Amino acid sequence: MDDRTEQALRQKLDSANFQRLAAIENPALHRFVAEAVELCEPDSVVVCTDSDEDIAMVRRMAIENSEETPLATEGHTFHFDGFADNQHHDQGRDKENTRYLVSPGTDLGGRLNQIDKQEGLSEVREFLAGSMRGRTALVRFFCLGPVDSAFSVSGVQVTDSAYVAHSEDLLYRSGYAQFKRLGDSEDFFRVLHSAGRLEHNVSADMDKRRIYIALDEQIVYSVNTQYAGNTVGFKKLSLRLAISKADREGWLAEHMLVVGIHGPGERVTYFTGAFPSACGKTSTAMLPGETIVGDDLAYLRAIDGELRAVNVEEGVFGIIRDVNPQDDPVIWQALQSPGEVIFSNVLVADGVPYWLGMEQATPGEGRNYSGEWHEGKTDSAGKEITLAHRNARYTVRQERLPNCDPHLQDPSGVKVSGVIYGGRDSDTCVPVEQAFDWAHGIITKAASLESETTAATLGAEGVRVFNPMSNIDFVAIPLGRYIENNLRIVEQLAKEPLIFGVNYFLKGADGAYLNAMEDKRVWLKWMELRVHGDVDAIERPTGLIPHYEDLQRLFRECLGRDYTRAAYDEQFELRVDKSLAKLDRVEAIYRESVPDAPEILYQIIEAQRQRLLAAR
Ligand code: SPV
Ligand code: MN
């Protein structure tokens, strides 16, 4: 360690903590921590190892500093994020203020929110300067993906929020031991976070909320926010770093669940699935009777001719709204049982958490993110304050779930046989449809994905937006190149996985959903059978759809209920005009804003257009 670094560290780290950091012989790590400490000026720094005591200490700190408060059930705590009114709050990802720091001459494409590196750095450094005075900085080490595997990526976070660090302990594999094996490699993700000035334990300066990402240096800066999507650096912030790294190294980093679908006999077939936030991803990963590898982030690699996937995480930061015994029995059970769970932005009354859509009686008053809450409470603009936030969340370790897949920690991941893409689409796509082949699927299901916006990001809800691969917010490389990487991964595979499009949100003429939430169980079982060639399909201009009889049998077997021909006809109707309009919209976006879109994209779109016109 150079003198200057050592001097900076010795000022704030006592000898035990200094030794822990020095034991990782990595100059780039030492410099990163030293610079963070010099900039943010915490009173002290605690370096956490992988030990149970350190993890327990972080949890205790979160309670002692009142970022979290215990609930009645053992192990449960709650946390609130900032709230001024329904328009100004800290309870979703802030896309507006999440920017890439780019050097002059670098062009990431017009689509990405970017800022000149010098300008952005000086702004965020100004907000971070002295931000940790009076506080303890925590240094945490994590491994993204299973440890000791071709997929493993190392990450370090410096944060002054014990809630953030505690969340990370539930969500990620410990990585102190892995950092010790890194040698002097500079190839690791770095995240520097400060919650900034606090009022009532929440970030107060929301107007100075910034999340800035330096791709080349693999550093994320996050300040004046606590919402996990803006601060838990190894979630979406590192997904951006991972997409850039994967592009350089020839693999894929995706906003995807990984689930094992249990077919006839002992057969387990693995699928990955990309859905925008709050569009059924976690509940697909948690289907009753199936097993979950991951619910949010996956790394995929071609290994020995197979597409293999791992969960980047080992915990779930899930949307709690609509979790009820009927629709999400596994999660419901975990949220009712003792054991570590963090509830965020729920209503609390007498030590019990409540949320929207839980389908239980809820109290007329209690405490929520707006302070003391009572039914009918409004914000300063006269808008209703709901009892819990629509993007309220729970954080839980996956191994606590009875449906956790045995391959969660498998260093070689699971073999992917099918890939699913789904958005929130009220009027165009059928509930389930197989693509003709990989390229057709990547272009018409993945790269053409559109979805109506939700509460998971700040801003208006219900607006149809273009969201290729459900990854638009995180694609840190030119979009055409990213699509090309997805197209080309199959060149290394002995057999192409099947691609499916799903739509859980189709509505009828009366505006009501045409499907129940549980219907997705049937769609997944059908896909599983398709992978193995156990059922036939009907060819249409947009792909291959199920035969009525197969679905009728699966509805009976999986859900114990009848599925009528009339329901099938309505759900699987070919909406020619809507499908054509979608092709036009998508093509226009590529022509206007994706200069490096591959030519094959236009060819596949045009061929689909011609098939639709012929069908009409
Ligand atoms: C999402 O919004 O897609 C999430 C939660 O999974 S977070 O990205 O952490 O906000
Ligand atoms: Mn997500």
Short mmCIF file of N, CA and C in Angstrom, two decimals, residues 6-13 43:
data_model
loop_
_atom_site.label_atom_id
_atom_site.label_comp_id
_atom_site.label_asym_id
_atom_site.label_seq_id
_atom_site.Cartn_x
_atom_site.Cartn_y
_atom_site.Cartn_z
N GLU A 6 -2.11 4.65 2.86
CA GLU A 6 -2.03 4.14 4.23
C GLU A 6 -2.37 5.24 5.23
N GLN A 7 -1.84 6.41 4.98
CA GLN A 7 -2.08 7.53 5.89
C GLN A 7 -3.58 7.86 5.96
N ALA A 8 -4.20 7.92 4.80
CA ALA A 8 -5.63 8.24 4.77
C ALA A 8 -6.43 7.18 5.51
N LEU A 9 -6.08 5.94 5.33
CA LEU A 9 -6.84 4.86 5.97
C LEU A 9 -6.61 4.84 7.48
N ARG A 10 -5.35 5.04 7.89
CA ARG A 10 -5.03 4.97 9.32
C ARG A 10 -5.77 6.04 10.11
N GLN A 11 -6.06 7.14 9.44
CA GLN A 11 -6.79 8.22 10.16
C GLN A 11 -8.16 7.79 10.62
N LYS A 12 -8.80 6.94 9.85
CA LYS A 12 -10.20 6.61 10.15
C LYS A 12 -10.41 5.16 10.57
N LEU A 13 -9.45 4.29 10.25
CA LEU A 13 -9.63 2.88 10.58
C LEU A 13 -8.79 2.54 11.81
N ASP A 43 -16.73 9.35 10.57
CA ASP A 43 -15.98 9.36 11.84
C ASP A 43 -15.12 8.12 11.97
#
